[in-house]
Coordinates of C-alpha atoms in Angstrom, one line a residue:
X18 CA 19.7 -84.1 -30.4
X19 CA 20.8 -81.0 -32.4
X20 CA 18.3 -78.4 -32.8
X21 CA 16.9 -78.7 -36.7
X22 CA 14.0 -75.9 -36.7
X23 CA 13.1 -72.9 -34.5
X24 CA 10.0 -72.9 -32.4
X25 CA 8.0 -70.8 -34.6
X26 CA 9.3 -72.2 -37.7
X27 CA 6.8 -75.3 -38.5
X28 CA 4.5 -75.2 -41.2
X29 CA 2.0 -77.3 -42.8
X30 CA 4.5 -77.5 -45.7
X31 CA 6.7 -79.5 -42.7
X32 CA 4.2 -82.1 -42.3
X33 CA 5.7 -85.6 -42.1
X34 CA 9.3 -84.3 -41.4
X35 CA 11.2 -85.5 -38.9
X36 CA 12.3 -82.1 -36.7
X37 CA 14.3 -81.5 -33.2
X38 CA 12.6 -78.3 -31.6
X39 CA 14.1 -76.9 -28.0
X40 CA 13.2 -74.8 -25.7
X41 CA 11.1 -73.9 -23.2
X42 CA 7.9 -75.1 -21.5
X43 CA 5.2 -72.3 -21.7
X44 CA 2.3 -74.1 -20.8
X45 CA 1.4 -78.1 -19.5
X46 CA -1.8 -79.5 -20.4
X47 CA -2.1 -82.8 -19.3
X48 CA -5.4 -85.1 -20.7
X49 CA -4.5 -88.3 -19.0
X50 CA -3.7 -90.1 -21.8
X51 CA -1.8 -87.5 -23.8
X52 CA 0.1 -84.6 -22.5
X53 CA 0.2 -81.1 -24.5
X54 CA 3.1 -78.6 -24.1
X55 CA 3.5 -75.2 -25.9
X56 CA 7.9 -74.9 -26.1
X57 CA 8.6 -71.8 -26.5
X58 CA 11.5 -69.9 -27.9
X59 CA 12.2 -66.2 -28.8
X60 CA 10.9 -67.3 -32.9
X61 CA 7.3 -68.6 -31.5
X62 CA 5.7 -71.0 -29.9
X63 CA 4.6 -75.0 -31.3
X64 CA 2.4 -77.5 -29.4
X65 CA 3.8 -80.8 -29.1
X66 CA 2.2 -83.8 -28.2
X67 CA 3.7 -86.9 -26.6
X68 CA 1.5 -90.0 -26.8
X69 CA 2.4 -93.3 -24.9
X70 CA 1.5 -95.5 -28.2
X71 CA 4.1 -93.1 -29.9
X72 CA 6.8 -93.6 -27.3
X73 CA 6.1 -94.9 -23.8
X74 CA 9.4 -93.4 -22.8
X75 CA 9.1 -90.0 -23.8
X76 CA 5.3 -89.7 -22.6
X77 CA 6.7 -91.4 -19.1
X78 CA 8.8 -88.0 -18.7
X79 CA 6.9 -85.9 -20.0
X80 CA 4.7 -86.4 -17.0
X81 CA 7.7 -84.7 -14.6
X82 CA 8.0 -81.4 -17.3
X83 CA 6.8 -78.2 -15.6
X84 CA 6.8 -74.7 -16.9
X85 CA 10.2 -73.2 -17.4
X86 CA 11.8 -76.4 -17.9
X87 CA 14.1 -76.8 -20.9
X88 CA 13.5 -79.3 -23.3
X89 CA 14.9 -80.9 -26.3
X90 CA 12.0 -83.0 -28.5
X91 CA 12.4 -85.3 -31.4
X92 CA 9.2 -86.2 -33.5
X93 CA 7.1 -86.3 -36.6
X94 CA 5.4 -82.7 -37.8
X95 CA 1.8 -83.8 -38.3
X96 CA -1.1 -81.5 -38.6
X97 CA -3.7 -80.8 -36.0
X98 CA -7.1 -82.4 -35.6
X99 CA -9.5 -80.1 -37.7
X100 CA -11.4 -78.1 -35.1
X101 CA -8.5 -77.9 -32.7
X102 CA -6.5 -75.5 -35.1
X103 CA -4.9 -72.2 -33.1
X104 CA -5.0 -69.3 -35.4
X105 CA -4.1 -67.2 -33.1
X106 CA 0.2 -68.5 -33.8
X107 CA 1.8 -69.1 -36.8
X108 CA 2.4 -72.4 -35.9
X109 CA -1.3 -72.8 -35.1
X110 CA -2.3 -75.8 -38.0
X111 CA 0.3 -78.6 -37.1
X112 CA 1.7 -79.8 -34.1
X113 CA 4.8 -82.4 -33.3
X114 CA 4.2 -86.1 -32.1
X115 CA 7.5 -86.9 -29.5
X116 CA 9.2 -89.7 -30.1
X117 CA 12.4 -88.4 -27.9
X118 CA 12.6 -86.1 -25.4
X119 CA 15.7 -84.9 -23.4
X120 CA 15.3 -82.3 -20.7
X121 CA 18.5 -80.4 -20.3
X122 CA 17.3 -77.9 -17.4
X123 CA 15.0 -78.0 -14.7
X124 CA 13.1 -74.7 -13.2
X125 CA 11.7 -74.2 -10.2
X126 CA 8.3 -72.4 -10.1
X127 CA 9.2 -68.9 -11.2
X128 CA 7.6 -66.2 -9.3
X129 CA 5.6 -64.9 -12.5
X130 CA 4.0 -66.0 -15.6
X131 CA 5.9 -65.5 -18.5
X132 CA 3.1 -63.9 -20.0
X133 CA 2.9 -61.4 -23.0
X134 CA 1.3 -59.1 -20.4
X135 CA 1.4 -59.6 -16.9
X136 CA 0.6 -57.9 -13.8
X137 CA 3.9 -57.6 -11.7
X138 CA 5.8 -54.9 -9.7
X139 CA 8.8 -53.7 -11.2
X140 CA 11.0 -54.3 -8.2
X141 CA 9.9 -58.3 -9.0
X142 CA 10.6 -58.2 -12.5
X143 CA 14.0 -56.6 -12.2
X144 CA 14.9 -59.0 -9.4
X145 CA 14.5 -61.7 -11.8
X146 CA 15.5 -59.8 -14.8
X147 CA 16.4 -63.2 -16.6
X148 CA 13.2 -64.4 -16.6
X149 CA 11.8 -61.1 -17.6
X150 CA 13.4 -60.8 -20.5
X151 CA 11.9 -64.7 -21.5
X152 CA 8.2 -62.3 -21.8
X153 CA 7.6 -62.0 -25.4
X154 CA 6.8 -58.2 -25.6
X155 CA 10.3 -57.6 -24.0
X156 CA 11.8 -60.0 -26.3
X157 CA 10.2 -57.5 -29.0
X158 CA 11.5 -54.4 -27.9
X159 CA 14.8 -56.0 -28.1
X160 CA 14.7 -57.2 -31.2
X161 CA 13.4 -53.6 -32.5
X162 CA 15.9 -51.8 -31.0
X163 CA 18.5 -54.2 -32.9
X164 CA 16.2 -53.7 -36.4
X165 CA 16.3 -50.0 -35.9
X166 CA 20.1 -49.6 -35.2
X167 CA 21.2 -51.8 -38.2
X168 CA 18.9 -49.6 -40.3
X169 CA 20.0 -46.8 -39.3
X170 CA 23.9 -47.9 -39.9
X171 CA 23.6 -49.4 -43.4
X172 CA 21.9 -46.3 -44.2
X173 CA 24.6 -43.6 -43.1
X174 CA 26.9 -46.0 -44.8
X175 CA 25.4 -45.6 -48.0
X176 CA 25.2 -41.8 -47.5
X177 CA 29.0 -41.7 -46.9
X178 CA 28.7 -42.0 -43.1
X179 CA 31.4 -43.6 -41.7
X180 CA 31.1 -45.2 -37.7
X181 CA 34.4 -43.6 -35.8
X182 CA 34.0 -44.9 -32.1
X183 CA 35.2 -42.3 -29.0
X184 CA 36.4 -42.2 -25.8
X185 CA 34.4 -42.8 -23.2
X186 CA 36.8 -41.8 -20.5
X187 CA 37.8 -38.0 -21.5
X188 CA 37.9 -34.4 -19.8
X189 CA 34.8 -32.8 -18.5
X190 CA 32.6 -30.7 -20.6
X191 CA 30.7 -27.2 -19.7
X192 CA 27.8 -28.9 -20.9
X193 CA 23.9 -28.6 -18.8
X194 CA 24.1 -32.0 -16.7
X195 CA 26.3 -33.5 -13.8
X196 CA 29.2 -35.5 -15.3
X197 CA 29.9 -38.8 -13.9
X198 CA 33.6 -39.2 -12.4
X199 CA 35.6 -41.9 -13.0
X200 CA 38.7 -41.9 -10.4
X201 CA 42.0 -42.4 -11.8
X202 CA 44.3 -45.0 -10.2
X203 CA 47.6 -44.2 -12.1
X204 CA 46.9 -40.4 -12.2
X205 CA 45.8 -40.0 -7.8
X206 CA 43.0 -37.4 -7.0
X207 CA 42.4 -37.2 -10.5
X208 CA 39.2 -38.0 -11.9
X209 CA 37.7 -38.7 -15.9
X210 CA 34.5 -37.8 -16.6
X211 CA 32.0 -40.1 -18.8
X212 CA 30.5 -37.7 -22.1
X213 CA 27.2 -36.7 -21.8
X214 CA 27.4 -36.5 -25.7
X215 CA 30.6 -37.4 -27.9
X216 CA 30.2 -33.7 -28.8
X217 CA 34.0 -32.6 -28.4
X218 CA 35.4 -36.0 -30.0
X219 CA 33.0 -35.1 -33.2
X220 CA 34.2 -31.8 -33.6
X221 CA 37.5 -32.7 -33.5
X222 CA 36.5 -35.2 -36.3
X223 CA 35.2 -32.3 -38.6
X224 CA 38.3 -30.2 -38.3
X225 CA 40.1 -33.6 -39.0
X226 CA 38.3 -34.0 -42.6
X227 CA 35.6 -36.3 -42.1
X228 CA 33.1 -34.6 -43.0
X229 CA 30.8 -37.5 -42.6
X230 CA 30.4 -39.1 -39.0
X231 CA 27.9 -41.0 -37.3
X232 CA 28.1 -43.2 -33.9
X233 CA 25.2 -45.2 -32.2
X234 CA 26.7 -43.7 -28.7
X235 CA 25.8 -44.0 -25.1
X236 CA 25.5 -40.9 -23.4
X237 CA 26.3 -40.3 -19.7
X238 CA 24.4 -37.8 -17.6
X239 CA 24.1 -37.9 -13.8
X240 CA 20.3 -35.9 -13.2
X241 CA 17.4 -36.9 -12.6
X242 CA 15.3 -39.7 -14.1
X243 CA 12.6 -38.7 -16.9
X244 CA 10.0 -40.2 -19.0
X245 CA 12.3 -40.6 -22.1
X246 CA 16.1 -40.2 -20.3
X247 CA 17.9 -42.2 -17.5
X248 CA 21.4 -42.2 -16.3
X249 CA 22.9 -43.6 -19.1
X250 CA 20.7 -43.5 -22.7
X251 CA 22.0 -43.8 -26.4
X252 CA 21.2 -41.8 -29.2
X253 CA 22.1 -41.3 -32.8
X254 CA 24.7 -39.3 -32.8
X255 CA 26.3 -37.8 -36.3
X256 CA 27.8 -34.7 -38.3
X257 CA 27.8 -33.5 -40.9
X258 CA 30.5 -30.6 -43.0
X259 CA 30.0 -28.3 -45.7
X260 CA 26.1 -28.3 -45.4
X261 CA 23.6 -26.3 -44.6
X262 CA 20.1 -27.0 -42.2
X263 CA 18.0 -27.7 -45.8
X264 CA 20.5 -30.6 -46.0
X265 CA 20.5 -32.1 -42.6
X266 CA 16.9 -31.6 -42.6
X267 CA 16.2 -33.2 -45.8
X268 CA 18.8 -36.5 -45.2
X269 CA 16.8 -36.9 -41.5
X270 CA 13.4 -36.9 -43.0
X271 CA 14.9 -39.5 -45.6
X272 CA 16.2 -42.0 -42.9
X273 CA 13.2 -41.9 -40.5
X274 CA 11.0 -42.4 -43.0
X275 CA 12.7 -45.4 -44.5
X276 CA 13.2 -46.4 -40.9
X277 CA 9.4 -46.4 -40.4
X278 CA 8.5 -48.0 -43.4
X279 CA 11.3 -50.7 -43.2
X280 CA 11.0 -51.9 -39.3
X281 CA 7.6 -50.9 -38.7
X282 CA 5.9 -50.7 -42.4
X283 CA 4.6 -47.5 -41.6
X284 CA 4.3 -44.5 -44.6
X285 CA 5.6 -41.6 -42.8
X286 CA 4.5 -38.8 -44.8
X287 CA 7.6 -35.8 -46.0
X288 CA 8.1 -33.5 -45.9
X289 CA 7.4 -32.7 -41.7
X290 CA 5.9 -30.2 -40.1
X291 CA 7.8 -27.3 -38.6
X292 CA 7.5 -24.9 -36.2
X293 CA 9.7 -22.1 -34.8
X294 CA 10.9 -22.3 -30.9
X295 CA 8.9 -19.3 -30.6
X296 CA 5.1 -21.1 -32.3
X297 CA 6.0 -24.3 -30.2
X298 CA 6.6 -22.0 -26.7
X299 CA 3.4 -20.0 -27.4
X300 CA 0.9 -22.4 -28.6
X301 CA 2.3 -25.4 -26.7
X302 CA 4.4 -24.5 -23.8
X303 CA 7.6 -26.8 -24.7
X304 CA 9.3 -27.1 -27.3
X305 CA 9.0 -30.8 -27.9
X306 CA 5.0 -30.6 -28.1
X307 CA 2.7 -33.5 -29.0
X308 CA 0.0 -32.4 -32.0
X309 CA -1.5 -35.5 -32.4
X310 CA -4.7 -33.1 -30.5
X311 CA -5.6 -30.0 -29.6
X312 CA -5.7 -28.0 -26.6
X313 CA -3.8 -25.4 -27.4
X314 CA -2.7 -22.6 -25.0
X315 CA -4.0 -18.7 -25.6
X316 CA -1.8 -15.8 -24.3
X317 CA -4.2 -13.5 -22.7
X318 CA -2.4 -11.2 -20.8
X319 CA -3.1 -8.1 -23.6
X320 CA -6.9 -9.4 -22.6
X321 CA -7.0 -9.1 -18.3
X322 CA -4.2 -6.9 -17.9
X323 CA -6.6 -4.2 -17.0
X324 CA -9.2 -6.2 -15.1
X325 CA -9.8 -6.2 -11.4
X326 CA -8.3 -9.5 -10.8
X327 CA -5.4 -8.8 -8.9
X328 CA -3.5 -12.7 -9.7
X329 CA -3.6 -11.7 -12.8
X330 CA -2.8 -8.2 -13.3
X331 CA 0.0 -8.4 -10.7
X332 CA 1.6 -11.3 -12.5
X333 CA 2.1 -9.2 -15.8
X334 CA 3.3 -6.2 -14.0
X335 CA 6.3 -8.7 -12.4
X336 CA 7.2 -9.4 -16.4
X337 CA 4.8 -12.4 -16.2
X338 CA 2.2 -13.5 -18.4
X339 CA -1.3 -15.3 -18.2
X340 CA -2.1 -18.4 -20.3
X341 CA -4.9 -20.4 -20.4
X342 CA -6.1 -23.8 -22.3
X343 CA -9.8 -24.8 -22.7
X344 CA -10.7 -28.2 -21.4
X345 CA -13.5 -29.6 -23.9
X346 CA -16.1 -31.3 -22.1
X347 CA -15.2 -31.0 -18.2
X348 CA -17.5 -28.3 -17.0
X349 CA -18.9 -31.0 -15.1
X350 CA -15.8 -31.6 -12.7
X351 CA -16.3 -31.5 -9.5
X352 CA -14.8 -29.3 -7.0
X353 CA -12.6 -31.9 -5.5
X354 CA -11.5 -32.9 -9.7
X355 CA -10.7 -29.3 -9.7
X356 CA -8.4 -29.3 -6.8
X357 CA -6.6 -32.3 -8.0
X358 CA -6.2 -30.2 -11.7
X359 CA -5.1 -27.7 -9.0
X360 CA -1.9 -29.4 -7.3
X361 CA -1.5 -31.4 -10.4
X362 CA -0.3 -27.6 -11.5
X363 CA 1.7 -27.0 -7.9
X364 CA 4.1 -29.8 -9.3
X365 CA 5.2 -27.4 -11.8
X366 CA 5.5 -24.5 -9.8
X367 CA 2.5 -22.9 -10.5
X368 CA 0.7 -21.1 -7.2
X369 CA -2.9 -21.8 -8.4
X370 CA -5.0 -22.7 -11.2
X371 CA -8.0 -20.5 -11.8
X372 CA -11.0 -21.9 -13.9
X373 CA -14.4 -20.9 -15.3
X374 CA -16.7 -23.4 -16.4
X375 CA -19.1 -22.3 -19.4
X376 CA -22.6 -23.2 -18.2
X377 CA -26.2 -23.0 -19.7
X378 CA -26.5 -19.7 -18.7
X379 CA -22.9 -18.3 -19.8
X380 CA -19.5 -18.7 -17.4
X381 CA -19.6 -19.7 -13.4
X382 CA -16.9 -19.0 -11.1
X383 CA -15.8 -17.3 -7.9
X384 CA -13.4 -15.4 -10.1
X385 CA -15.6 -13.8 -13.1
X386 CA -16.9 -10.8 -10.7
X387 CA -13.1 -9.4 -11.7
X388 CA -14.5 -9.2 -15.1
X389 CA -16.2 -6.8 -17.2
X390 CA -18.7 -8.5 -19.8
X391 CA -16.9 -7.6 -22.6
X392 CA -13.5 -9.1 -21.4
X393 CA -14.9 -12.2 -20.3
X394 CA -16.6 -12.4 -23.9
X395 CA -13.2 -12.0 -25.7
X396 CA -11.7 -14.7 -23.5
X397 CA -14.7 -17.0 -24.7
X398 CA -13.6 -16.2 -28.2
X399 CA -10.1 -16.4 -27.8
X400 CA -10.3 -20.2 -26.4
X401 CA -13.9 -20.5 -28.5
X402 CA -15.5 -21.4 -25.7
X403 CA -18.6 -24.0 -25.8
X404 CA -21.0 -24.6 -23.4
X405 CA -19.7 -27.6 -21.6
X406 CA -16.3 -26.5 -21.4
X407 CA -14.1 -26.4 -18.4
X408 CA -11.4 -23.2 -19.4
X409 CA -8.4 -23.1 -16.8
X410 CA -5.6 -20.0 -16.7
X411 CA -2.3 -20.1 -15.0
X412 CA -0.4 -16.4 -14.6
X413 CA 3.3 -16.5 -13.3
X414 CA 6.7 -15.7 -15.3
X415 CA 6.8 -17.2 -18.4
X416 CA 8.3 -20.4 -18.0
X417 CA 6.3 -21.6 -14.9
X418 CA 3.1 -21.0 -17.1
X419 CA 4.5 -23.0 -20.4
X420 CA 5.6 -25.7 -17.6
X421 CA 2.6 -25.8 -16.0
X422 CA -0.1 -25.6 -18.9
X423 CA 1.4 -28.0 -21.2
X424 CA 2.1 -30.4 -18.7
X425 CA -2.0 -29.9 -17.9
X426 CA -2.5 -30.2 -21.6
X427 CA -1.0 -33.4 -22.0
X428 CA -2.6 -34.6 -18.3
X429 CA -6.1 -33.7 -19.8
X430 CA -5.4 -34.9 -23.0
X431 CA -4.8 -38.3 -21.3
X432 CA -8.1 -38.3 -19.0
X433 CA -10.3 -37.4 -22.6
X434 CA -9.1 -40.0 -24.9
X435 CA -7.8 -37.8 -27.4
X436 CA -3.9 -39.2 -27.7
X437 CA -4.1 -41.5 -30.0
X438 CA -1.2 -44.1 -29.5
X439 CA -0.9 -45.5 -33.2
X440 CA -0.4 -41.6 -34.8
X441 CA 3.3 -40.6 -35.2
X442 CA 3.3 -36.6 -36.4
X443 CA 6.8 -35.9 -36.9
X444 CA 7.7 -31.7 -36.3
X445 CA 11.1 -30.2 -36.8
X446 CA 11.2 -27.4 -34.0
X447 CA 13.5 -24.4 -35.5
X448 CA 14.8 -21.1 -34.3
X449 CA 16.1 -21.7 -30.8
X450 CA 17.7 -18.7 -29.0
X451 CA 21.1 -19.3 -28.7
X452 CA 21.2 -18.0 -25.0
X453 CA 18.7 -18.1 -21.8
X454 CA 19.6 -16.3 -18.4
X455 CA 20.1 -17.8 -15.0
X456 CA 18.5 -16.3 -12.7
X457 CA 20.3 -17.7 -9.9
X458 CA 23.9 -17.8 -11.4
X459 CA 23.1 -14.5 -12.6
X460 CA 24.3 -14.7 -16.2
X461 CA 23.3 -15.8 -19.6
X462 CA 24.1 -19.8 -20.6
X463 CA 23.5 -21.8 -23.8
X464 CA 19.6 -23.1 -24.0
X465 CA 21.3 -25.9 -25.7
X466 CA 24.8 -26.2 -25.4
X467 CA 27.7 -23.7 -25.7
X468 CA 28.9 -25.5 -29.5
X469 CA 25.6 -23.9 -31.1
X470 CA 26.5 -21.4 -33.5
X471 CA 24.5 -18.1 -33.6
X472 CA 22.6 -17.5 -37.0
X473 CA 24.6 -14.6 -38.7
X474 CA 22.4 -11.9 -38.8
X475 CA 22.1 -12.3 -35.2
X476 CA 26.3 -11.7 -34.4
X477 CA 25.6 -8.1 -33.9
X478 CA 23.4 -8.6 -30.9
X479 CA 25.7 -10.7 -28.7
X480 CA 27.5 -7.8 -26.9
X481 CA 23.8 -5.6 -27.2
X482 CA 20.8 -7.9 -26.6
X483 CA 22.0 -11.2 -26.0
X484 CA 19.0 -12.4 -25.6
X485 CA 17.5 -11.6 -29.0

């Protein structure tokens, strides 16, 4: 039997046709007389039926079939009884009557549902891997990923893009992560490094004269695992000569948007919003924030740095600064909720957290006695404080406070409800410095990496004020 239609291809306009389905069994239902099975494949799922008055034969092994067993089925598309109609498949309204069935696998019982969402630990799952992957929602991210990639190619295409693949086995780069070495057998004690970005191959493309590139290229970094990066990741990777940022902006905005709209059928509106390095660092702490909410932090070290609080007012006179973000709503945690919020901030290196809660009868804690009136009233302002709220501050050098509070801000964003999963608000973050300082190497290094041109009214402060 030769496969003739995909599970999830019948239709009521198939009825009466003669189809071969394969697959697998997703679910048994067995009624005594007749048996049910849902055969799955990565296109859908259709209920067949075998029947003994149909074929004895068939219905005889049937009666062996268990889940993960693969099938092939011979029979008549024929529609459902009315009442029994699923309309939660496409294939819902008809169903196949068996009049051959060849089972070309067993299974034995795997050791989880293959379930659109199922409850197993991730070790399981990646032990069997293979079955996994059968799990519909995997099967979608899959498929996705391939949607999105040939998008994104027949678009650069059309823009003039052409695909030029790289090395993957090249020379090291002074670049911000750990290269992977690759020892060389012909070449002893001599090592390649994987590219944490095909950044030298693409440069060497430009001065070649094509001034058009693009690669969907893996990327190699040996560091630490993150929410959005593991050891070895891909990204779109392209250039572009004899342009300036409008244009690369411009052409961006144009894919993704088409992107959205064409695998997802979601308007994305253009143009996005921007904001300077400097806007995203102030209001937000990183500069890859989420604004699908609020909670953003206020710099109020102009405010306390004359207060009696010593946290505070030593922390500024180190070069720090304090920050703080007002937590709608929470005045009502609890001091043990507090000193969770309170190592929750330790993870980012933060020494404390301080708080005041705005209560009926104005703000409560240990910490306001530091306070005059009128400081603690422009701090109210500042966060426009309400009663209810729970407002918590952070004072350290600058970088341990934007780690620390918009970390928090996303943490409390997540405990309130207020990120909304469905919303994509796209943000073009401009403006980077060039250079940051390392404190323990003791000079300055790129914030990005060391191929970023400086802007050129800016060339004059390299030897000066680097950091500017």
């Amino acid at each position: 039997m030769k496969r003739t239609h995909f599970c999830g291809e019948p239709r009521k306009k198939d009825i009466n046709k003669e189809i071969v389905l394969s697959g697998w069994v997703h679910k048994r239902r067995d009624h005594g007389g007749l048996i049910f099975i849902d055969l799955r494949d990565r296109y859908g799922i259709t209920q067949i039926v075998f029947n003994p008055e149909k074929s004895k034969k068939a219905h005889e092994t049937a009666h062996h079939l268990r889940s993960e067993y693969v099938i092939s089925v011979k029979g008549t598309v024929s529609p459902r009884p009315a009442g029994t109609e699923n309309p939660n498949i496409p294939t819902g309204d008809i169903e196949v009557i068996v009049s051959e069935l060849a089972i070309l696998n067993e299974a034995k019982t795997p050791p989880f549902m293959i379930e659109e969402e199922t409850e197993v630990a991730e070790n399981v799952r990646l032990k069997y891997r293979y079955l996994d992957l059968r799990r519909p929602s995997i099967q979608k991210n899959l498929i996705l990923r391939y949607q999105v990639t040939k998008f994104v190619r027949d678009f650069l295409d059309k823009h003039g893009f052409i695909d030029v693949e790289t090395p993957f086995l090249t020379k090291s780069t002074p670049e911000g992560a750990r290269d992977y070495l690759v020892p060389s057998r012909v070449n002893p004690g001599l090592f390649y490094a994987l590219p944490q970005s095909p950044q030298l191959f693409k440069q060497i493309l430009m001065v070649a004269g094509f001034d058009r590139y693009y690669q969907v290229v893996k990327c190699f970094r040996d560091e630490d695992l993150r929410a959005d990066r593991q050891p070895e990741f891909t990204q779109i990777d392209l250039e572009m000569s004899f342009v300036d940022k409008e244009d690369v902006i411009s052409l961006m905005e144009e894919m993704l948007a088409a992107l959205f709209k064409s695998v997802k059928g979601i308007d994305i509106p253009t143009p996005f919003a921007r904001l300077t390095y400097y806007e995203a660092m102030e209001r937000y702490g990183n500069d890859k924030p989420d604004t699908r909410f609020e909670l953003e932090l206020k710099d109020i070290s102009k405010i306390v740095a004359d207060s009696e609080f010593k946290v505070f007012v030593q922390a500024i006179k180190d070069g720090g600064i304090v920050k703080a973000l007002n937590a709608k709503g929470l005045a009502g945690y609890s001091r043990s909720e507090l000193d969770a919020l309170t190592e929750f901030a330790k993870i980012y290196g933060a020494k404390g957290l301080a708080w005041i809660k705005v209560a009926d009868k104005g703000f409560e804690a240990p910490i306001i006695k530091f306070f005059k009136e009128d400081v603690l009233k422009k701090i109210g302002e500042v966060l426009k404080a309400e009663k209810g709220d729970l407002l918590l501050f952070v004072a350290d050098k600058p970088k341990i406070v934007n780690d620390t509070l918009s970390n928090l801000r996303i943490h409390i964003a997540g405990k309130l409800g207020l990120i909304d999963n469905n919303r994509y608000n796209f943000l073009w973050i401009t403006d980077f410095p060039l250079l940051e300082y390392n404190n323990e190497e003791k000079r300055y290094e790129a914030l990005h990496h060391p191929f970023t041109s400086p802007m050129d009214e800016d060339t004059s402060l390299l030897d000066t004020e680097p950091l500017k």
